[in-house]
Amino acid sequence: MKQLAILSGKGGTGKTTVATTLSTIVKNKIMADCDVEAPNLNIVLQGEIIEKQDFYGKETAVIDKNKCIECGMCEELCRFNAISNFEVNPYYCEGCGLCMYKCPVEAIKLVEEKTGHVVYAKTKSGEKVVYAELFPGADGSGKLVTEVRKKAKEVSDDNDEYLIIDGTPGIGCPVLASATGVDLVLIVAEPTLSGFADMKRVLSAIESFKVPSVVCVNKWDLNKEVSQQIEKYCEENNIVVVGKIDFDETVVKALKNLQSLSSNPDSTAYQQIYKMWLRIKEILDEGVESK
Amino acid sequence: MKIAISSEGKTLEAKVDSRFGRAQYFIIVDSETMDYKVIDNAAVAQSSGAGTKAAQTLIDEGVQVLISSSVGPNAMEVFKAAEIPVYKAIEGDVKTNIELFKNGSLEKITEATNQGHHHH
């Protein structure tokens, strides 16, 4: 199974639009929504939940009332002000463990806390989608991204040729966990200065992985000058630009109606993403030389 | 020479794990005798900082070379500072990658920063 991760650096460039559209174009694939703090793939794909698995994403301090001598040291030490009246507020506790190490009577221990679910769903047409659901206030993490990818692998079978990973914006831990060990990274860039800068940032963040990356410029015609700069940069760095997608109001309308772009297969954007997939498929199937 | 390699299983026949920080296991192989030791990668359970933790573990084990597929930027800094060269694994089992390393066929991802420091 070939793995494609979709990243952007900057948020709002159209990662999920590209991912949902690809999900209707590509057959024999699994979709993994690794934008775990704001999962929206399944909102559009509307898959039905098959399985929910608990995720323990955090450790929280718990005070044993029977052992506690109410000395107040933990409350004084806690940098997150998570302890008052000898009780821990789990929303404030970061699980750093300082109170546990310092408690003079060993009354405090760290307990794993359930912070969400890893969900496996299937769409009406039988397409597999894996995503995460975090409880309010819980943090996303590379660990959760890893769990989502693991689940996707678990539910895959021999017919699944591709795993398409919708990544998260930024260049942090969840991004690296989304990109590690994949066959190809698709970066969805937008022609703004911050879009261009963040594209370069994400490219440098994953550079040491030596994973081949390709770029698509979304809404390229909104700023042709920056689009040209992005293309020039890619050319200079041997990065293939696999597609340029027009700003197309059909996309806006489809998203407003919680539909994927495939409801409008004649639209310019859909046609461009379709053509882009053919190029990506070629690269994935033949393998690319790493940079 | 002590070579660490990220692995999906606990034997020399196991597949190389394509991840580094969240690899299931590390196998540390003595390249002369081919004796090996398996390390359960505790960093898998970290919500973040898995790469640097795994790197620290390997350094504490005294490894001299790392073979892996996807070493992230933070872990890479650690290996640079520790002067441990990192080589890119190819798909396949641990044994094959060790053999390829021995005859110089694996691509080096990072140079050890100060090779003159050690007396080879």
Coordinates of C-alpha atoms in Angstrom, one line a residue:
Chain A
M1 CA 0.0 0.0 0.0
K2 CA 1.5 3.3 -1.1
Q3 CA 1.2 6.2 1.4
L4 CA 0.6 9.8 0.4
A5 CA 0.6 12.6 3.0
I6 CA -1.0 15.9 2.3
L7 CA 0.5 18.8 4.1
S8 CA 0.6 22.6 3.7
G9 CA 2.5 24.4 6.4
K10 CA 0.0 27.2 6.5
G11 CA -3.6 26.4 7.4
G12 CA -6.5 27.1 5.1
T13 CA -4.7 26.5 1.8
G14 CA -7.1 23.7 0.8
K15 CA -5.6 20.6 2.1
T16 CA -8.9 19.0 3.1
T17 CA -10.6 20.1 -0.1
V18 CA -7.9 18.4 -2.1
A19 CA -8.1 15.3 0.2
T20 CA -11.9 15.0 0.0
T21 CA -11.8 15.4 -3.8
L22 CA -9.0 12.8 -4.1
S23 CA -11.1 10.5 -1.9
T24 CA -13.8 10.5 -4.6
I25 CA -11.4 10.2 -7.5
V26 CA -9.1 7.5 -6.1
K27 CA -10.5 4.0 -5.9
N28 CA -9.1 1.3 -3.6
K29 CA -7.8 3.5 -0.9
I30 CA -8.1 4.4 2.7
M31 CA -8.5 7.9 4.0
A32 CA -6.8 8.9 7.3
D33 CA -7.6 12.2 8.8
C34 CA -4.5 13.1 10.8
D35 CA -5.5 16.7 11.4
V36 CA -6.5 15.3 14.8
E37 CA -7.3 18.6 16.4
A38 CA -9.7 19.7 13.7
P39 CA -10.8 16.5 11.9
N40 CA -13.2 17.5 9.1
L41 CA -12.7 14.8 6.5
N42 CA -15.6 12.7 7.7
I43 CA -17.9 15.7 8.0
V44 CA -17.8 15.9 4.2
L45 CA -17.5 12.2 3.5
Q46 CA -20.3 11.3 6.0
G47 CA -19.1 7.9 6.8
E48 CA -20.9 5.7 9.2
I49 CA -19.0 4.7 12.4
I50 CA -18.0 1.1 12.5
E51 CA -15.7 1.1 15.4
K52 CA -14.5 3.4 18.2
Q53 CA -11.4 2.8 20.1
D54 CA -10.4 4.6 23.3
F55 CA -7.3 6.8 23.2
Y56 CA -5.3 7.5 26.3
G57 CA -3.4 10.7 25.4
K58 CA -2.4 12.2 28.6
E59 CA -1.3 11.5 32.2
T60 CA -2.9 13.4 35.0
A61 CA -1.8 13.6 38.6
V62 CA -4.1 12.0 41.2
I63 CA -3.8 12.6 44.9
D64 CA -4.5 9.7 47.2
K65 CA -6.6 11.2 50.0
N66 CA -5.6 8.5 52.5
K67 CA -1.9 9.2 52.2
C68 CA -2.1 13.0 51.7
I69 CA -0.9 15.0 54.8
E70 CA -2.2 18.2 53.3
C71 CA 1.2 19.9 53.5
G72 CA 0.4 22.0 50.4
M73 CA 3.8 21.5 48.7
C74 CA 2.3 20.3 45.5
E75 CA 0.0 23.3 45.2
E76 CA 3.0 25.6 45.7
L77 CA 5.1 23.8 43.2
C78 CA 2.6 23.3 40.4
R79 CA 3.4 25.8 37.6
F80 CA 0.0 25.2 36.0
N81 CA -2.0 26.1 39.1
A82 CA -3.7 22.8 38.7
I83 CA -3.9 22.0 42.4
S84 CA -6.0 23.6 45.0
N85 CA -7.4 22.3 48.3
F86 CA -5.4 19.1 47.8
E87 CA -7.3 18.2 44.6
V88 CA -6.1 18.2 41.0
N89 CA -8.0 20.0 38.3
P90 CA -7.5 17.6 35.3
Y91 CA -8.1 20.4 32.8
Y92 CA -5.2 22.4 34.1
C93 CA -2.9 19.4 34.9
E94 CA -0.2 19.0 32.2
G95 CA 1.0 15.6 33.6
C96 CA 4.5 16.8 34.1
G97 CA 4.9 14.8 37.3
L98 CA 6.7 17.4 39.4
C99 CA 4.2 17.0 42.3
M100 CA 4.6 13.2 42.2
Y101 CA 8.3 13.4 42.4
K102 CA 8.3 16.0 45.2
C103 CA 5.4 14.7 47.4
P104 CA 7.0 13.8 50.7
V105 CA 4.6 11.0 51.4
E106 CA 4.3 9.6 47.9
A107 CA 0.6 10.3 47.8
I108 CA 0.5 11.4 44.2
K109 CA 0.7 9.2 41.1
L110 CA 0.1 9.8 37.4
V111 CA -2.8 8.0 35.9
E112 CA -3.4 7.7 32.1
E113 CA -6.4 9.6 31.1
K114 CA -8.8 8.9 28.2
T115 CA -8.7 11.9 26.0
G116 CA -10.5 10.8 22.9
H117 CA -11.3 8.1 20.4
V118 CA -9.8 6.7 17.2
V119 CA -12.7 6.1 14.9
Y120 CA -13.1 3.8 11.9
A121 CA -16.0 4.7 9.5
K122 CA -17.3 3.6 6.2
T123 CA -19.1 5.8 3.6
K124 CA -22.2 4.7 1.8
S125 CA -20.1 3.5 -1.1
G126 CA -18.0 1.4 1.3
E127 CA -14.9 3.7 1.4
K128 CA -12.9 3.5 4.6
V129 CA -12.1 6.5 6.7
V130 CA -10.1 6.6 9.9
Y131 CA -10.0 9.7 12.1
A132 CA -9.7 10.9 15.7
E133 CA -12.1 12.5 18.0
L134 CA -10.7 14.4 20.9
F135 CA -12.6 15.4 24.0
P136 CA -12.9 19.1 24.6
G137 CA -9.7 20.6 25.9
A138 CA -7.6 17.5 25.0
D139 CA -4.4 17.9 23.0
G140 CA -3.6 16.4 19.7
S141 CA -0.2 14.7 19.4
G142 CA 2.1 12.7 17.3
K143 CA 1.1 9.7 19.3
L144 CA -2.6 10.2 18.2
V145 CA -1.6 10.6 14.6
T146 CA 0.4 7.4 14.9
E147 CA -2.6 5.6 16.3
V148 CA -4.8 6.8 13.4
R149 CA -2.3 5.6 10.9
K150 CA -2.0 2.3 12.7
K151 CA -5.7 1.8 12.7
A152 CA -5.8 2.6 9.0
K153 CA -3.2 -0.1 8.4
E154 CA -5.2 -2.5 10.5
V155 CA -8.4 -2.1 8.6
S156 CA -6.7 -2.2 5.2
D157 CA -6.8 -5.3 3.0
D158 CA -5.1 -6.4 -0.2
N159 CA -7.4 -4.3 -2.3
D160 CA -6.4 -1.1 -0.8
E161 CA -3.6 0.3 -3.0
Y162 CA -3.3 3.8 -1.4
L163 CA -3.4 5.4 2.0
I164 CA -4.2 9.1 1.8
I165 CA -3.3 11.0 4.9
D166 CA -4.8 14.5 5.4
G167 CA -2.2 16.1 7.6
T168 CA -2.3 19.1 10.0
P169 CA -1.1 22.6 9.4
G170 CA 2.2 23.7 10.9
I171 CA 5.5 21.9 11.2
G172 CA 5.2 20.4 14.7
C173 CA 5.1 16.9 16.1
P174 CA 1.7 15.8 14.5
V175 CA 3.0 16.9 11.1
L176 CA 6.2 14.9 11.4
A177 CA 4.1 11.9 12.6
S178 CA 2.0 12.3 9.5
A179 CA 4.9 12.4 7.2
T180 CA 7.2 9.7 8.6
G181 CA 7.5 6.6 6.5
V182 CA 5.2 7.8 3.7
D183 CA 6.1 7.3 0.0
L184 CA 5.2 10.8 -1.1
V185 CA 4.3 14.2 0.4
L186 CA 1.9 16.5 -1.4
I187 CA 2.1 20.1 -0.3
V188 CA -0.9 22.2 -1.0
A189 CA 0.4 25.7 -1.2
E190 CA -1.5 29.0 -1.7
P191 CA -0.1 32.0 -3.5
T192 CA 0.2 34.3 -0.5
L193 CA 3.5 35.4 1.1
S194 CA 2.7 33.4 4.3
G195 CA 1.5 30.4 2.2
F196 CA 4.9 30.5 0.3
A197 CA 6.9 30.9 3.5
D198 CA 5.1 28.1 5.3
M199 CA 5.5 25.8 2.4
K200 CA 9.2 26.3 2.6
R201 CA 9.1 25.8 6.3
V202 CA 7.3 22.4 6.1
L203 CA 9.7 21.3 3.3
S204 CA 12.6 22.0 5.6
A205 CA 10.9 20.3 8.6
I206 CA 10.5 17.0 6.6
E207 CA 13.8 17.4 4.8
S208 CA 15.7 14.9 6.9
F209 CA 13.1 12.2 6.2
K210 CA 14.3 12.2 2.6
V211 CA 10.7 11.6 1.4
P212 CA 10.0 12.9 -2.1
S213 CA 7.7 15.9 -2.1
V214 CA 5.5 17.4 -4.8
V215 CA 3.6 20.7 -4.7
C216 CA 0.3 21.9 -5.9
V217 CA -0.6 25.6 -6.0
N218 CA -4.2 26.1 -5.0
K219 CA -6.2 29.2 -6.0
W220 CA -3.1 30.0 -8.1
D221 CA -4.8 32.7 -10.1
L222 CA -5.6 34.9 -7.1
N223 CA -2.0 36.0 -7.0
K224 CA -0.1 35.1 -10.2
E225 CA 3.0 36.8 -9.1
V226 CA 3.5 34.8 -5.9
S227 CA 2.4 31.6 -7.8
Q228 CA 5.2 32.2 -10.2
Q229 CA 7.6 32.6 -7.3
I230 CA 6.5 29.3 -5.8
E231 CA 6.9 27.6 -9.2
K232 CA 10.4 29.1 -9.6
Y233 CA 11.4 28.0 -6.1
C234 CA 10.2 24.5 -6.8
E235 CA 12.0 24.4 -10.1
E236 CA 15.2 25.5 -8.4
N237 CA 14.8 22.8 -5.8
N238 CA 13.8 20.0 -8.0
I239 CA 10.3 19.7 -6.7
V240 CA 7.7 18.8 -9.2
V241 CA 4.6 21.1 -9.3
V242 CA 1.9 18.5 -10.0
G243 CA -0.9 20.9 -10.4
K244 CA -2.3 24.4 -10.3
I245 CA -5.9 24.7 -9.2
D246 CA -8.0 27.7 -10.1
F247 CA -10.0 29.7 -7.6
D248 CA -13.4 28.2 -8.3
E249 CA -16.6 29.3 -6.6
T250 CA -18.0 25.8 -7.0
V251 CA -15.6 24.7 -4.2
V252 CA -17.0 27.3 -1.9
K253 CA -20.6 26.3 -2.7
A254 CA -19.9 22.6 -2.3
L255 CA -18.2 23.1 1.1
K256 CA -21.1 25.3 2.3
N257 CA -23.5 22.4 1.4
L258 CA -21.2 19.9 3.1
Q259 CA -20.6 18.2 -0.2
S260 CA -17.4 17.1 -1.9
L261 CA -16.4 18.7 -5.1
S262 CA -17.3 15.5 -6.9
S263 CA -21.0 16.6 -6.8
N264 CA -19.7 19.0 -9.5
P265 CA -17.5 16.9 -11.7
D266 CA -17.6 19.4 -14.6
S267 CA -16.2 22.2 -12.4
T268 CA -12.7 23.5 -13.3
A269 CA -11.3 22.7 -9.9
Y270 CA -12.5 19.1 -10.0
Q271 CA -11.1 18.6 -13.4
Q272 CA -7.7 20.1 -12.4
I273 CA -7.5 17.9 -9.2
Y274 CA -8.4 14.9 -11.3
K275 CA -5.6 15.6 -13.7
M276 CA -3.3 16.2 -10.8
W277 CA -4.1 12.8 -9.3
L278 CA -3.0 11.2 -12.6
R279 CA 0.4 12.8 -12.2
I280 CA 0.7 11.9 -8.5
K281 CA -0.4 8.3 -9.3
E282 CA 2.3 8.0 -11.9
I283 CA 4.9 9.3 -9.4
L284 CA 3.7 7.0 -6.7
D285 CA 3.5 3.9 -8.8
E286 CA 6.9 4.5 -10.4
G287 CA 8.6 5.8 -7.4
V288 CA 10.5 9.0 -7.4
E289 CA 14.2 9.7 -6.7
S290 CA 14.5 11.2 -3.3
K291 CA 16.1 14.6 -3.2
Chain B
M1 CA 31.0 -1.5 15.8
K2 CA 27.6 -1.1 17.4
I3 CA 24.9 -0.4 14.8
A4 CA 21.3 0.5 15.8
I5 CA 18.5 -0.1 13.3
S6 CA 14.8 0.6 13.7
S7 CA 12.8 -2.6 13.3
E8 CA 9.2 -3.9 13.3
G9 CA 10.2 -7.2 15.0
K10 CA 12.7 -8.7 17.3
T11 CA 15.0 -10.6 15.0
L12 CA 17.5 -9.9 12.3
E13 CA 14.9 -11.2 9.8
A14 CA 12.4 -8.6 10.9
K15 CA 11.5 -5.7 8.5
V16 CA 13.0 -2.3 9.0
D17 CA 10.5 0.1 10.6
S18 CA 10.1 3.0 8.3
R19 CA 9.7 5.3 11.3
F20 CA 12.4 6.3 13.8
G21 CA 11.0 8.0 16.9
R22 CA 7.9 5.7 16.9
A23 CA 9.6 2.6 15.6
Q24 CA 8.5 -0.5 17.5
Y25 CA 11.9 -1.8 18.3
F26 CA 15.6 -1.0 17.9
I27 CA 18.0 -3.8 17.2
I28 CA 21.6 -3.1 18.2
V29 CA 23.9 -5.3 16.2
D30 CA 27.6 -5.9 16.8
S31 CA 28.9 -5.7 13.2
E32 CA 31.8 -8.1 13.8
T33 CA 30.1 -10.9 15.6
M34 CA 26.5 -10.2 14.4
D35 CA 25.4 -10.6 18.0
Y36 CA 22.4 -8.4 18.7
K37 CA 20.3 -6.9 21.4
V38 CA 16.6 -5.9 21.1
I39 CA 15.3 -2.7 22.7
D40 CA 11.6 -2.0 23.2
N41 CA 11.2 1.5 22.1
A42 CA 9.6 3.2 25.1
A43 CA 9.3 6.5 23.1
V44 CA 6.3 5.2 21.2
A45 CA 4.2 6.1 24.2
Q46 CA 5.4 9.7 24.3
S47 CA 2.7 12.2 23.1
S48 CA 5.5 14.3 21.7
G49 CA 9.3 14.3 21.6
A50 CA 9.4 10.7 20.6
G51 CA 12.4 11.2 18.3
T52 CA 14.6 12.9 20.8
K53 CA 13.8 10.4 23.5
A54 CA 14.6 7.4 21.2
A55 CA 17.8 9.1 20.2
Q56 CA 18.8 9.5 23.8
T57 CA 18.1 5.9 24.5
L58 CA 20.4 4.8 21.6
I59 CA 23.1 7.1 22.7
D60 CA 22.9 5.7 26.3
E61 CA 23.4 2.3 24.7
G62 CA 26.6 3.5 23.1
V63 CA 25.6 2.9 19.5
Q64 CA 28.1 4.3 16.9
V65 CA 25.9 4.2 13.8
L66 CA 22.2 4.5 13.1
I67 CA 20.3 2.9 10.2
S68 CA 16.7 4.1 9.8
S69 CA 14.3 5.5 7.3
S70 CA 12.8 8.7 8.6
V71 CA 14.7 10.5 11.2
G72 CA 13.0 13.8 12.0
P73 CA 14.8 17.2 12.4
N74 CA 15.0 17.2 16.2
A75 CA 16.4 13.7 16.5
M76 CA 18.8 14.5 13.7
E77 CA 20.2 17.4 15.7
V78 CA 20.8 15.0 18.6
F79 CA 22.7 12.6 16.4
K80 CA 24.8 15.4 14.9
A81 CA 25.7 16.6 18.3
A82 CA 26.6 13.1 19.4
E83 CA 28.6 12.6 16.2
I84 CA 26.7 9.5 15.3
P85 CA 26.3 9.1 11.5
V86 CA 22.8 8.2 10.2
Y87 CA 22.3 6.0 7.2
K88 CA 19.1 5.7 5.2
A89 CA 17.7 2.2 5.3
I90 CA 16.2 0.5 2.3
E91 CA 13.0 -1.5 2.4
G92 CA 13.7 -5.0 3.6
D93 CA 15.0 -6.8 6.7
V94 CA 17.5 -5.8 9.3
K95 CA 20.1 -8.3 8.2
T96 CA 20.1 -7.1 4.6
N97 CA 20.5 -3.5 5.7
I98 CA 23.4 -4.4 8.0
E99 CA 25.1 -6.2 5.0
L100 CA 24.5 -3.2 2.8
F101 CA 26.0 -0.9 5.4
K102 CA 29.1 -3.1 5.7
N103 CA 29.8 -2.9 2.0
G104 CA 29.2 0.8 1.9
S105 CA 26.0 0.7 -0.2
L106 CA 23.7 2.7 2.2
E107 CA 23.3 6.5 1.7
K108 CA 24.6 8.6 4.5
I109 CA 21.9 11.2 5.6
T110 CA 24.2 13.1 7.9
E111 CA 27.9 13.5 8.4
A112 CA 29.3 13.1 11.8
T113 CA 30.3 16.7 12.5
N114 CA 33.8 16.0 13.9
Q115 CA 35.1 12.8 12.7
G116 CA 38.7 13.6 13.7
H117 CA 37.7 13.5 17.3
H118 CA 37.5 9.8 17.5
H119 CA 40.5 7.6 16.8
H120 CA 39.3 5.2 14.2

